[in-house]
mmCIF file of C-alpha atoms and ligand atoms in Angstrom:
data_model
loop_
_atom_site.group_PDB
_atom_site.id
_atom_site.type_symbol
_atom_site.label_atom_id
_atom_site.label_comp_id
_atom_site.label_asym_id
_atom_site.label_seq_id
_atom_site.Cartn_x
_atom_site.Cartn_y
_atom_site.Cartn_z
ATOM 1 C CA MET A 76 -6.173 -26.615 14.005
ATOM 2 C CA ALA A 77 -3.160 -27.705 15.980
ATOM 3 C CA GLU A 78 -3.582 -26.756 19.598
ATOM 4 C CA ALA A 79 -1.192 -29.133 21.271
ATOM 5 C CA GLY A 80 0.290 -28.439 24.658
ATOM 6 C CA GLY A 81 -1.244 -24.969 24.871
ATOM 7 C CA LEU A 82 0.414 -23.903 21.648
ATOM 8 C CA ARG A 83 -1.922 -22.259 19.254
ATOM 9 C CA SER A 84 -1.114 -22.578 15.621
ATOM 10 C CA SER A 85 -0.437 -19.178 14.206
ATOM 11 C CA ASP A 86 -2.073 -20.222 10.952
ATOM 12 C CA ARG A 87 -5.055 -18.022 10.415
ATOM 13 C CA ALA A 88 -7.288 -21.069 10.248
ATOM 14 C CA GLY A 89 -6.301 -22.097 13.755
ATOM 15 C CA ALA A 90 -6.316 -18.691 15.343
ATOM 16 C CA ALA A 91 -9.681 -18.887 17.057
ATOM 17 C CA PRO A 92 -9.343 -16.143 19.654
ATOM 18 C CA SER A 93 -10.124 -16.567 23.296
ATOM 19 C CA GLU A 94 -9.795 -12.908 24.090
ATOM 20 C CA ASP A 95 -10.980 -13.025 27.662
ATOM 21 C CA THR A 96 -7.756 -14.578 28.932
ATOM 22 C CA VAL A 97 -5.263 -13.250 26.422
ATOM 23 C CA LEU A 98 -3.035 -10.617 28.006
ATOM 24 C CA ARG A 99 -2.827 -8.466 24.921
ATOM 25 C CA PRO A 100 -5.310 -9.233 22.150
ATOM 26 C CA HIS A 101 -4.314 -8.206 18.622
ATOM 27 C CA ALA A 102 -5.978 -5.083 17.258
ATOM 28 C CA GLU A 103 -8.253 -7.143 15.000
ATOM 29 C CA GLN A 104 -9.443 -9.119 18.029
ATOM 30 C CA GLN A 105 -9.805 -6.206 20.404
ATOM 31 C CA PHE A 106 -11.663 -4.050 17.911
ATOM 32 C CA ALA A 107 -13.462 -6.817 16.026
ATOM 33 C CA ASP A 108 -16.830 -5.157 16.709
ATOM 34 C CA GLU A 109 -15.768 -1.813 15.276
ATOM 35 C CA LEU A 110 -14.224 -3.468 12.216
ATOM 36 C CA ALA A 111 -17.399 -5.460 11.597
ATOM 37 C CA LEU A 112 -19.545 -2.365 12.038
ATOM 38 C CA LEU A 113 -17.431 -0.446 9.540
ATOM 39 C CA ALA A 114 -17.524 -3.284 7.010
ATOM 40 C CA GLU A 115 -21.305 -3.320 7.266
ATOM 41 C CA HIS A 116 -21.605 0.395 6.495
ATOM 42 C CA ASP A 117 -18.828 0.538 3.948
ATOM 43 C CA ASP A 118 -20.226 0.826 0.448
ATOM 44 C CA ARG A 119 -17.199 2.484 -1.117
ATOM 45 C CA PRO A 120 -14.892 0.651 -3.501
ATOM 46 C CA ARG A 121 -12.310 -1.575 -1.839
ATOM 47 C CA PRO A 122 -8.919 -2.190 -3.455
ATOM 48 C CA SER A 123 -8.586 -5.888 -4.219
ATOM 49 C CA GLY A 124 -7.545 -7.915 -1.227
ATOM 50 C CA TRP A 125 -8.805 -5.255 1.206
ATOM 51 C CA ARG A 126 -11.404 -5.853 3.891
ATOM 52 C CA LEU A 127 -12.458 -2.201 3.959
ATOM 53 C CA SER A 128 -12.332 0.837 1.699
ATOM 54 C CA PRO A 129 -9.583 3.416 2.276
ATOM 55 C CA TRP A 130 -12.259 5.725 3.706
ATOM 56 C CA ALA A 131 -13.331 3.105 6.266
ATOM 57 C CA VAL A 132 -9.726 2.308 7.198
ATOM 58 C CA THR A 133 -9.112 5.997 7.877
ATOM 59 C CA THR A 134 -12.296 6.226 9.934
ATOM 60 C CA TYR A 135 -11.178 3.181 11.916
ATOM 61 C CA LEU A 136 -7.883 4.898 12.693
ATOM 62 C CA LEU A 137 -9.170 8.371 13.497
ATOM 63 C CA GLY A 138 -12.578 7.491 14.889
ATOM 64 C CA GLY A 139 -15.970 8.781 13.876
ATOM 65 C CA THR A 140 -19.714 8.284 14.058
ATOM 66 C CA LEU A 141 -21.551 6.118 11.555
ATOM 67 C CA PRO A 142 -24.912 7.061 9.989
ATOM 68 C CA ASP A 143 -26.767 4.699 12.345
ATOM 69 C CA GLY A 144 -25.109 6.237 15.405
ATOM 70 C CA GLY A 145 -22.415 3.537 15.774
ATOM 71 C CA VAL A 146 -19.269 4.938 17.336
ATOM 72 C CA ILE A 147 -15.729 4.185 16.153
ATOM 73 C CA THR A 148 -13.149 5.119 18.779
ATOM 74 C CA PRO A 149 -10.048 7.021 17.656
ATOM 75 C CA LYS A 150 -6.887 4.901 17.668
ATOM 76 C CA TYR A 151 -4.523 7.559 16.395
ATOM 77 C CA VAL A 152 -4.769 11.144 17.633
ATOM 78 C CA GLY A 153 -3.055 13.548 15.288
ATOM 79 C CA PRO A 154 -3.274 15.133 11.840
ATOM 80 C CA ARG A 155 -5.905 13.446 9.631
ATOM 81 C CA ARG A 156 -3.850 14.126 6.525
ATOM 82 C CA LEU A 157 -1.013 11.880 7.712
ATOM 83 C CA MET A 158 -3.343 8.917 8.024
ATOM 84 C CA GLU A 159 -4.891 9.666 4.637
ATOM 85 C CA VAL A 160 -1.452 9.693 3.043
ATOM 86 C CA ALA A 161 -0.552 6.436 4.809
ATOM 87 C CA VAL A 162 -3.731 4.680 3.694
ATOM 88 C CA ALA A 163 -3.497 6.027 0.148
ATOM 89 C CA THR A 164 0.062 4.705 -0.057
ATOM 90 C CA LEU A 165 -1.089 1.212 0.849
ATOM 91 C CA ALA A 166 -3.675 1.389 -1.914
ATOM 92 C CA THR A 167 -0.884 1.910 -4.461
ATOM 93 C CA ASP A 168 1.879 -0.585 -5.073
ATOM 94 C CA ARG A 169 4.302 1.271 -2.840
ATOM 95 C CA ALA A 170 5.253 0.248 0.649
ATOM 96 C CA LEU A 171 4.799 2.503 3.670
ATOM 97 C CA LEU A 172 7.540 3.616 6.048
ATOM 98 C CA LEU A 173 6.475 5.162 9.348
ATOM 99 C CA LEU A 174 9.287 7.260 10.725
ATOM 100 C CA GLY A 175 9.530 9.157 14.001
ATOM 101 C CA VAL A 176 11.118 9.466 17.416
ATOM 102 C CA PRO A 177 10.314 6.698 19.940
ATOM 103 C CA GLY A 178 6.795 6.658 21.327
ATOM 104 C CA THR A 179 5.064 8.455 18.462
ATOM 105 C CA ALA A 180 2.743 5.500 17.792
ATOM 106 C CA LYS A 181 4.574 4.039 14.784
ATOM 107 C CA THR A 182 4.087 0.457 15.913
ATOM 108 C CA TRP A 183 0.581 1.221 17.097
ATOM 109 C CA VAL A 184 -0.476 2.742 13.761
ATOM 110 C CA SER A 185 1.173 -0.067 11.823
ATOM 111 C CA GLU A 186 -0.733 -2.700 13.789
ATOM 112 C CA HIS A 187 -4.075 -0.950 13.358
ATOM 113 C CA LEU A 188 -3.505 -0.305 9.656
ATOM 114 C CA ALA A 189 -2.767 -3.985 9.064
ATOM 115 C CA ALA A 190 -5.792 -5.019 11.113
ATOM 116 C CA ALA A 191 -8.125 -2.732 9.181
ATOM 117 C CA VAL A 192 -6.751 -3.411 5.711
ATOM 118 C CA CYS A 193 -6.440 -7.195 5.810
ATOM 119 C CA GLY A 194 -7.825 -8.304 9.161
ATOM 120 C CA ASP A 195 -4.490 -9.660 10.365
ATOM 121 C CA SER A 196 -1.748 -7.690 12.112
ATOM 122 C CA THR A 197 0.388 -10.689 13.052
ATOM 123 C CA LEU A 198 2.544 -11.126 9.929
ATOM 124 C CA LEU A 199 5.425 -9.393 11.615
ATOM 125 C CA VAL A 200 9.201 -9.353 11.278
ATOM 126 C CA GLN A 201 11.031 -7.684 14.152
ATOM 127 C CA GLY A 202 14.176 -5.930 13.051
ATOM 128 C CA THR A 203 17.207 -6.303 15.309
ATOM 129 C CA ALA A 204 20.949 -6.406 14.766
ATOM 130 C CA GLY A 205 20.556 -10.195 14.722
ATOM 131 C CA THR A 206 17.730 -10.453 12.187
ATOM 132 C CA ALA A 207 18.795 -12.998 9.590
ATOM 133 C CA GLU A 208 17.811 -13.204 5.959
ATOM 134 C CA GLU A 209 15.666 -16.265 6.688
ATOM 135 C CA ALA A 210 13.397 -14.101 8.805
ATOM 136 C CA VAL A 211 12.666 -11.992 5.740
ATOM 137 C CA ARG A 212 12.698 -14.710 3.042
ATOM 138 C CA TYR A 213 12.255 -18.280 4.219
ATOM 139 C CA GLY A 214 14.009 -20.958 6.221
ATOM 140 C CA TRP A 215 14.065 -24.735 6.292
ATOM 141 C CA ASN A 216 12.795 -27.407 8.589
ATOM 142 C CA TYR A 217 16.149 -29.158 8.858
ATOM 143 C CA ALA A 218 14.824 -32.586 9.831
ATOM 144 C CA ARG A 219 12.735 -32.675 6.666
ATOM 145 C CA LEU A 220 15.406 -31.043 4.572
ATOM 146 C CA LEU A 221 17.865 -33.808 5.543
ATOM 147 C CA ALA A 222 15.319 -36.568 5.125
ATOM 148 C CA GLU A 223 13.672 -35.441 1.879
ATOM 149 C CA GLY A 224 15.911 -32.827 0.381
ATOM 150 C CA PRO A 225 14.556 -29.402 -0.487
ATOM 151 C CA SER A 226 10.813 -29.570 -0.934
ATOM 152 C CA GLU A 227 7.803 -27.353 -0.537
ATOM 153 C CA GLN A 228 7.032 -29.187 2.725
ATOM 154 C CA ALA A 229 10.491 -28.587 4.154
ATOM 155 C CA LEU A 230 10.301 -24.870 3.490
ATOM 156 C CA VAL A 231 9.445 -22.600 6.406
ATOM 157 C CA PRO A 232 7.934 -19.412 5.019
ATOM 158 C CA SER A 233 8.674 -16.054 6.639
ATOM 159 C CA PRO A 234 5.786 -13.776 7.592
ATOM 160 C CA LEU A 235 6.608 -11.800 4.458
ATOM 161 C CA MET A 236 6.344 -14.836 2.246
ATOM 162 C CA ARG A 237 3.005 -15.708 3.779
ATOM 163 C CA ALA A 238 1.753 -12.178 3.256
ATOM 164 C CA MET A 239 2.778 -12.376 -0.405
ATOM 165 C CA ARG A 240 1.054 -15.712 -0.920
ATOM 166 C CA GLU A 241 -2.145 -14.596 0.705
ATOM 167 C CA GLY A 242 -2.268 -10.982 -0.412
ATOM 168 C CA MET A 243 -1.926 -9.567 3.081
ATOM 169 C CA VAL A 244 -0.069 -6.778 4.877
ATOM 170 C CA ALA A 245 3.374 -7.685 6.223
ATOM 171 C CA ARG A 246 4.861 -5.564 8.992
ATOM 172 C CA VAL A 247 8.560 -4.914 9.460
ATOM 173 C CA GLU A 248 9.394 -3.335 12.807
ATOM 174 C CA GLU A 249 12.528 -1.245 13.339
ATOM 175 C CA LEU A 250 13.709 -1.667 9.769
ATOM 176 C CA THR A 251 16.930 0.299 10.273
ATOM 177 C CA ARG A 252 18.129 -1.969 13.069
ATOM 178 C CA MET A 253 18.521 -4.829 10.620
ATOM 179 C CA PRO A 254 21.907 -5.296 8.978
ATOM 180 C CA SER A 255 21.981 -3.589 5.582
ATOM 181 C CA ASP A 256 22.290 -6.786 3.562
ATOM 182 C CA VAL A 257 19.174 -8.146 5.222
ATOM 183 C CA GLN A 258 17.326 -4.895 4.531
ATOM 184 C CA ASP A 259 18.277 -5.204 0.901
ATOM 185 C CA THR A 260 16.476 -8.534 0.649
ATOM 186 C CA LEU A 261 13.358 -6.392 0.619
ATOM 187 C CA ILE A 262 14.311 -4.648 -2.600
ATOM 188 C CA THR A 263 13.341 -7.512 -4.941
ATOM 189 C CA ILE A 264 10.244 -8.220 -2.925
ATOM 190 C CA LEU A 265 9.107 -4.617 -3.143
ATOM 191 C CA SER A 266 10.076 -3.878 -6.721
ATOM 192 C CA GLU A 267 9.403 -7.205 -8.457
ATOM 193 C CA LYS A 268 6.722 -8.374 -6.015
ATOM 194 C CA THR A 269 8.245 -11.798 -6.163
ATOM 195 C CA LEU A 270 10.371 -13.965 -3.908
ATOM 196 C CA PRO A 271 12.559 -16.481 -5.720
ATOM 197 C CA VAL A 272 13.233 -19.878 -4.124
ATOM 198 C CA PRO A 273 16.227 -21.084 -6.149
ATOM 199 C CA GLU A 274 16.483 -24.355 -4.207
ATOM 200 C CA LEU A 275 13.119 -25.399 -5.617
ATOM 201 C CA GLY A 276 13.487 -23.633 -8.939
ATOM 202 C CA ALA A 277 10.355 -21.748 -7.974
ATOM 203 C CA GLU A 278 9.122 -18.368 -6.886
ATOM 204 C CA VAL A 279 6.317 -16.899 -4.866
ATOM 205 C CA GLN A 280 4.467 -14.146 -6.667
ATOM 206 C CA ALA A 281 2.670 -11.690 -4.462
ATOM 207 C CA ARG A 282 -1.099 -11.675 -4.705
ATOM 208 C CA ARG A 283 -3.099 -8.470 -4.874
ATOM 209 C CA GLY A 284 -3.444 -6.911 -1.475
ATOM 210 C CA PHE A 285 0.156 -7.621 -0.509
ATOM 211 C CA THR A 286 2.003 -4.662 0.889
ATOM 212 C CA VAL A 287 4.570 -3.818 3.542
ATOM 213 C CA ILE A 288 4.388 -1.400 6.461
ATOM 214 C CA ALA A 289 7.768 -0.737 8.019
ATOM 215 C CA THR A 290 8.637 1.384 11.037
ATOM 216 C CA ALA A 291 11.951 3.040 11.793
ATOM 217 C CA ASN A 292 13.244 5.124 14.595
ATOM 218 C CA ASP A 293 14.513 8.608 13.937
ATOM 219 C CA ARG A 294 17.059 8.235 16.697
ATOM 220 C CA ASP A 295 18.562 5.164 15.050
ATOM 221 C CA ARG A 296 19.605 7.201 12.069
ATOM 222 C CA GLY A 297 23.120 6.291 11.185
ATOM 223 C CA VAL A 298 22.966 2.847 12.788
ATOM 224 C CA ASN A 299 22.153 1.050 9.560
ATOM 225 C CA GLU A 300 21.178 3.804 7.188
ATOM 226 C CA LEU A 301 18.404 2.830 4.818
ATOM 227 C CA SER A 302 19.979 2.325 1.400
ATOM 228 C CA SER A 303 18.735 4.772 -1.204
ATOM 229 C CA ALA A 304 17.565 1.888 -3.400
ATOM 230 C CA LEU A 305 15.330 0.691 -0.597
ATOM 231 C CA ARG A 306 14.213 4.139 0.441
ATOM 232 C CA ARG A 307 12.892 4.754 -3.056
ATOM 233 C CA ARG A 308 10.534 1.806 -2.655
ATOM 234 C CA PHE A 309 8.852 3.374 0.335
ATOM 235 C CA ASN A 310 6.574 6.318 0.845
ATOM 236 C CA THR A 311 7.600 7.860 4.134
ATOM 237 C CA VAL A 312 5.175 9.282 6.669
ATOM 238 C CA VAL A 313 6.773 11.047 9.626
ATOM 239 C CA LEU A 314 4.737 10.769 12.817
ATOM 240 C CA PRO A 315 5.161 13.901 14.954
ATOM 241 C CA LEU A 316 5.097 14.348 18.702
ATOM 242 C CA PRO A 317 1.691 15.520 19.911
ATOM 243 C CA ALA A 318 1.263 19.169 18.937
ATOM 244 C CA SER A 319 -0.201 20.499 22.172
ATOM 245 C CA THR A 320 -0.478 19.613 25.842
ATOM 246 C CA ASP A 321 -4.227 19.100 25.453
ATOM 247 C CA GLU A 322 -3.706 16.638 22.630
ATOM 248 C CA GLU A 323 -1.110 14.697 24.588
ATOM 249 C CA VAL A 324 -3.308 14.629 27.710
ATOM 250 C CA ASP A 325 -6.118 13.279 25.545
ATOM 251 C CA ILE A 326 -3.903 10.510 24.136
ATOM 252 C CA VAL A 327 -2.610 9.503 27.555
ATOM 253 C CA ALA A 328 -6.060 9.518 29.162
ATOM 254 C CA ARG A 329 -7.527 7.346 26.421
ATOM 255 C CA ARG A 330 -4.770 4.771 26.444
ATOM 256 C CA VAL A 331 -4.599 4.620 30.231
ATOM 257 C CA GLU A 332 -8.311 3.944 30.367
ATOM 258 C CA GLN A 333 -8.011 1.136 27.785
ATOM 259 C CA LEU A 334 -4.948 -0.384 29.439
ATOM 260 C CA GLY A 335 -6.539 -0.197 32.880
ATOM 261 C CA ARG A 336 -9.486 -2.159 31.569
ATOM 262 C CA SER A 337 -7.387 -4.849 29.950
ATOM 263 C CA LEU A 338 -5.102 -5.142 32.995
ATOM 264 C CA GLU A 339 -8.205 -5.365 35.171
ATOM 265 C CA LEU A 340 -7.090 -2.512 37.383
ATOM 266 C CA PRO A 341 -9.826 -1.528 39.785
ATOM 267 C CA GLN A 342 -11.485 1.298 37.880
ATOM 268 C CA ALA A 343 -10.285 4.437 39.523
ATOM 269 C CA PRO A 344 -11.162 7.488 37.464
ATOM 270 C CA ALA A 345 -7.775 8.678 36.262
ATOM 271 C CA GLY A 346 -7.619 12.262 37.504
ATOM 272 C CA LEU A 347 -7.161 14.420 34.432
ATOM 273 C CA GLU A 348 -5.330 16.982 36.532
ATOM 274 C CA GLU A 349 -2.675 14.465 37.534
ATOM 275 C CA ILE A 350 -2.286 13.308 33.927
ATOM 276 C CA ARG A 351 -1.926 16.914 32.821
ATOM 277 C CA ARG A 352 0.866 17.382 35.325
ATOM 278 C CA VAL A 353 2.779 14.323 34.110
ATOM 279 C CA VAL A 354 2.392 15.457 30.508
ATOM 280 C CA THR A 355 3.455 19.006 31.378
ATOM 281 C CA VAL A 356 6.619 17.819 33.120
ATOM 282 C CA PHE A 357 7.482 15.579 30.174
ATOM 283 C CA ARG A 358 6.813 18.250 27.576
ATOM 284 C CA GLU A 359 8.751 20.934 29.418
ATOM 285 C CA LEU A 360 11.806 18.739 29.908
ATOM 286 C CA ARG A 361 11.610 17.389 26.373
ATOM 287 C CA SER A 362 11.472 20.825 24.776
ATOM 288 C CA GLY A 363 13.889 22.467 27.215
ATOM 289 C CA LEU A 364 11.445 25.281 27.929
ATOM 290 C CA THR A 365 8.712 25.864 30.520
ATOM 291 C CA ALA A 366 5.128 25.940 29.255
ATOM 292 C CA ASP A 367 4.936 29.725 29.670
ATOM 293 C CA GLY A 368 8.051 30.034 27.521
ATOM 294 C CA ARG A 369 9.909 32.024 30.206
ATOM 295 C CA THR A 370 12.512 29.626 31.569
ATOM 296 C CA LYS A 371 15.049 27.634 29.615
ATOM 297 C CA LEU A 372 15.709 24.123 30.921
ATOM 298 C CA LYS A 373 18.261 21.428 30.339
ATOM 299 C CA SER A 374 16.853 18.298 28.701
ATOM 300 C CA PRO A 375 17.571 14.877 30.175
ATOM 301 C CA SER A 376 18.954 12.009 28.075
ATOM 302 C CA GLY A 377 15.742 9.946 27.964
ATOM 303 C CA THR A 378 13.062 10.444 25.311
ATOM 304 C CA LEU A 379 10.183 11.208 27.728
ATOM 305 C CA SER A 380 7.733 10.105 25.075
ATOM 306 C CA THR A 381 3.966 9.922 25.225
ATOM 307 C CA ALA A 382 4.375 6.169 25.582
ATOM 308 C CA GLU A 383 6.400 6.689 28.770
ATOM 309 C CA ALA A 384 3.820 9.113 30.125
ATOM 310 C CA ILE A 385 1.186 6.423 29.551
ATOM 311 C CA SER A 386 3.215 3.916 31.508
ATOM 312 C CA VAL A 387 3.911 6.347 34.381
ATOM 313 C CA VAL A 388 0.187 7.037 34.761
ATOM 314 C CA THR A 389 -0.772 3.361 34.438
ATOM 315 C CA ASN A 390 1.713 2.416 37.154
ATOM 316 C CA GLY A 391 0.421 5.278 39.270
ATOM 317 C CA LEU A 392 -3.111 3.983 38.909
ATOM 318 C CA ALA A 393 -2.026 0.524 40.016
ATOM 319 C CA LEU A 394 -0.392 2.054 43.095
ATOM 320 C CA ALA A 395 -3.463 4.158 43.850
ATOM 321 C CA ALA A 396 -5.808 1.219 43.373
ATOM 322 C CA HIS A 397 -3.905 -1.337 45.413
ATOM 323 C CA PHE A 398 -2.138 0.732 48.058
ATOM 324 C CA GLY A 399 -3.895 4.099 48.104
ATOM 325 C CA ASP A 400 -7.467 5.280 48.262
ATOM 326 C CA GLY A 401 -8.095 4.596 44.595
ATOM 327 C CA VAL A 402 -7.574 8.196 43.502
ATOM 328 C CA LEU A 403 -4.486 8.996 41.472
ATOM 329 C CA ARG A 404 -2.345 11.418 43.495
ATOM 330 C CA ALA A 405 1.029 13.111 43.155
ATOM 331 C CA ALA A 406 2.716 10.460 45.292
ATOM 332 C CA ASP A 407 1.561 7.731 42.880
ATOM 333 C CA VAL A 408 3.209 9.287 39.844
ATOM 334 C CA ALA A 409 6.283 10.926 41.423
ATOM 335 C CA GLY A 410 8.379 7.740 41.489
ATOM 336 C CA GLY A 411 7.524 6.911 37.894
ATOM 337 C CA ILE A 412 8.351 10.406 36.687
ATOM 338 C CA VAL A 413 11.709 10.469 38.434
ATOM 339 C CA GLY A 414 12.473 7.006 37.025
ATOM 340 C CA ALA A 415 11.653 8.148 33.490
ATOM 341 C CA VAL A 416 13.643 11.378 33.763
ATOM 342 C CA VAL A 417 16.716 10.095 35.565
ATOM 343 C CA GLN A 418 18.036 7.450 33.166
ATOM 344 C CA ASP A 419 21.648 8.432 33.494
ATOM 345 C CA PRO A 420 22.258 8.672 37.255
ATOM 346 C CA ALA A 421 24.936 11.328 36.940
ATOM 347 C CA SER A 422 23.869 13.927 34.376
ATOM 348 C CA ASP A 423 20.091 13.433 34.488
ATOM 349 C CA ARG A 424 19.953 13.766 38.246
ATOM 350 C CA VAL A 425 21.416 17.258 38.002
ATOM 351 C CA VAL A 426 18.876 18.197 35.318
ATOM 352 C CA TRP A 427 16.036 16.842 37.433
ATOM 353 C CA GLN A 428 17.124 18.561 40.663
ATOM 354 C CA GLU A 429 17.393 21.848 38.853
ATOM 355 C CA TYR A 430 13.926 21.464 37.358
ATOM 356 C CA LEU A 431 12.498 20.447 40.714
ATOM 357 C CA GLU A 432 13.968 23.396 42.593
ATOM 358 C CA THR A 433 13.541 26.127 40.005
ATOM 359 C CA VAL A 434 10.255 25.205 38.343
ATOM 360 C CA VAL A 435 8.226 22.707 40.388
ATOM 361 C CA ARG A 436 8.883 24.424 43.711
ATOM 362 C CA GLU A 437 7.727 27.793 42.430
ATOM 363 C CA ARG A 438 4.314 26.526 41.306
ATOM 364 C CA GLY A 439 1.947 27.074 44.221
ATOM 365 C CA GLU A 440 -0.589 24.490 43.112
ATOM 366 C CA TRP A 441 2.145 21.870 42.675
ATOM 367 C CA ARG A 442 3.135 21.777 46.356
ATOM 368 C CA ASP A 443 1.937 18.178 46.879
ATOM 369 C CA PHE A 444 3.863 17.128 43.800
ATOM 370 C CA TYR A 445 7.022 18.906 44.920
ATOM 371 C CA ARG A 446 6.898 17.158 48.282
ATOM 372 C CA ALA A 447 6.252 13.744 46.686
ATOM 373 C CA CYS A 448 9.187 14.226 44.307
ATOM 374 C CA ARG A 449 11.515 15.298 47.090
ATOM 375 C CA GLU A 450 10.725 12.074 48.883
ATOM 376 C CA VAL A 451 11.724 9.864 45.955
ATOM 377 C CA SER A 452 14.504 11.952 44.425
HETATM 378 N N1 ADP B 519 -0.620 10.329 18.481
HETATM 379 C C1 ADP B 519 -0.971 9.243 19.178
HETATM 380 N N2 ADP B 519 -2.219 8.741 19.092
HETATM 381 C C2 ADP B 519 -2.582 7.649 19.800
HETATM 382 N N3 ADP B 519 -1.753 6.952 20.591
HETATM 383 C C3 ADP B 519 -0.493 7.397 20.728
HETATM 384 C C4 ADP B 519 -0.033 8.562 20.031
HETATM 385 N N4 ADP B 519 1.263 8.765 20.365
HETATM 386 C C5 ADP B 519 1.606 7.776 21.205
HETATM 387 N N5 ADP B 519 0.560 6.947 21.441
HETATM 388 C C6 ADP B 519 0.563 5.773 22.314
HETATM 389 O O1 ADP B 519 1.887 5.517 22.697
HETATM 390 C C7 ADP B 519 2.101 4.122 22.829
HETATM 391 C C8 ADP B 519 3.438 3.715 22.242
HETATM 392 O O2 ADP B 519 3.445 3.844 20.884
HETATM 393 P P1 ADP B 519 4.372 2.932 19.954
HETATM 394 O O3 ADP B 519 3.585 2.662 18.738
HETATM 395 O O4 ADP B 519 4.913 1.762 20.687
HETATM 396 O O5 ADP B 519 5.570 3.943 19.653
HETATM 397 P P2 ADP B 519 6.765 3.793 18.617
HETATM 398 O O6 ADP B 519 6.594 2.510 17.883
HETATM 399 O O7 ADP B 519 6.603 5.010 17.747
HETATM 400 O O8 ADP B 519 7.999 3.874 19.450
HETATM 401 C C9 ADP B 519 0.920 3.422 22.223
HETATM 402 O O9 ADP B 519 0.206 2.824 23.256
HETATM 403 C C10 ADP B 519 0.099 4.521 21.597
HETATM 404 O O10 ADP B 519 -1.244 4.308 21.850
HETATM 405 MG MG1 MG B 520 7.833 0.826 17.824
#
């Protein structure tokens, strides 16, 4: 229970949450009530090491109403089948790879899956070009290593090693950004379910319940291609962009409402109309076609993902709440939209100006938005 100098031990035993002041609670903290409610009603068989049955995990992800009227909010909005495949994969001995373009909720789904399956989403390895093998296997406390030589006490386990020991879900973010040799460290772990520690002449054998959820970005393809040996150890689920404008508006509205609450923004009702406009602009530019299918457009270099739409609207709400009359208006989102679209000052600006003058200007009901964009463009 070390809590020295404001540092909270990340050992599960010491992780007593004080959610009220934490900027971003983990999924299992934020949705503790829903998880408890589901566990109470869940009488289906649970794979060993799981907190909930696959059915309950899926309900946690997609939302639903329980027999006693309890409501589970949807976390993921999209095809049910994808979540069923993801959850079923975790119930086998195969690992799960969530693949997709940026902002398709890969990280989000991975966190919620881990929270629902094992009650802990924090056993996380972040993949970067600089991720070292120690981050995947284990490292050493050098002071102890020098003083005592290699010993169990001098060993610093990676999140993966801890997940194996305790039969939990380990998360690997941005798998394909890691150097290939580091990625390949996962092969033994995933196929043999063991992690040798030659220095101690020992090994850690994974307990039941251990599994890995990795995420990888479609756009990174070719950076560090996943080796075929590793790919075979994963079941891949590709997360799509939201299918329709309505679906995307729904996702953005939900997340903005949640974020606004946790950021303690004065509760302005986020105008659905304004959100719809942001989503429409993003979708049209992303697909290179106006919503009515009549006009072809050039696409800017940025991704214009749902995640970016969420952040444009959240920023807009902060502007409206603190400097406006509390109602989200065109002027509150215009700056954010232009910022998201114009990433490359040269080429994207041309794309944006063309869109503004040929599409936005022609829409009668978008006059306020056109004027607001002209001011910031
Ligand atoms: N289909 C979706 N359902 C629910 N939330 C979504 C969806 N698509 C995107 N989001 C939201 O977008 C945000 C960013 O998602 P994130 O998981 O960081 O994307 P990725 O890891 O795929 O780049 C999250 O806040 C998530 O809630
Ligand atoms: Mg991510």
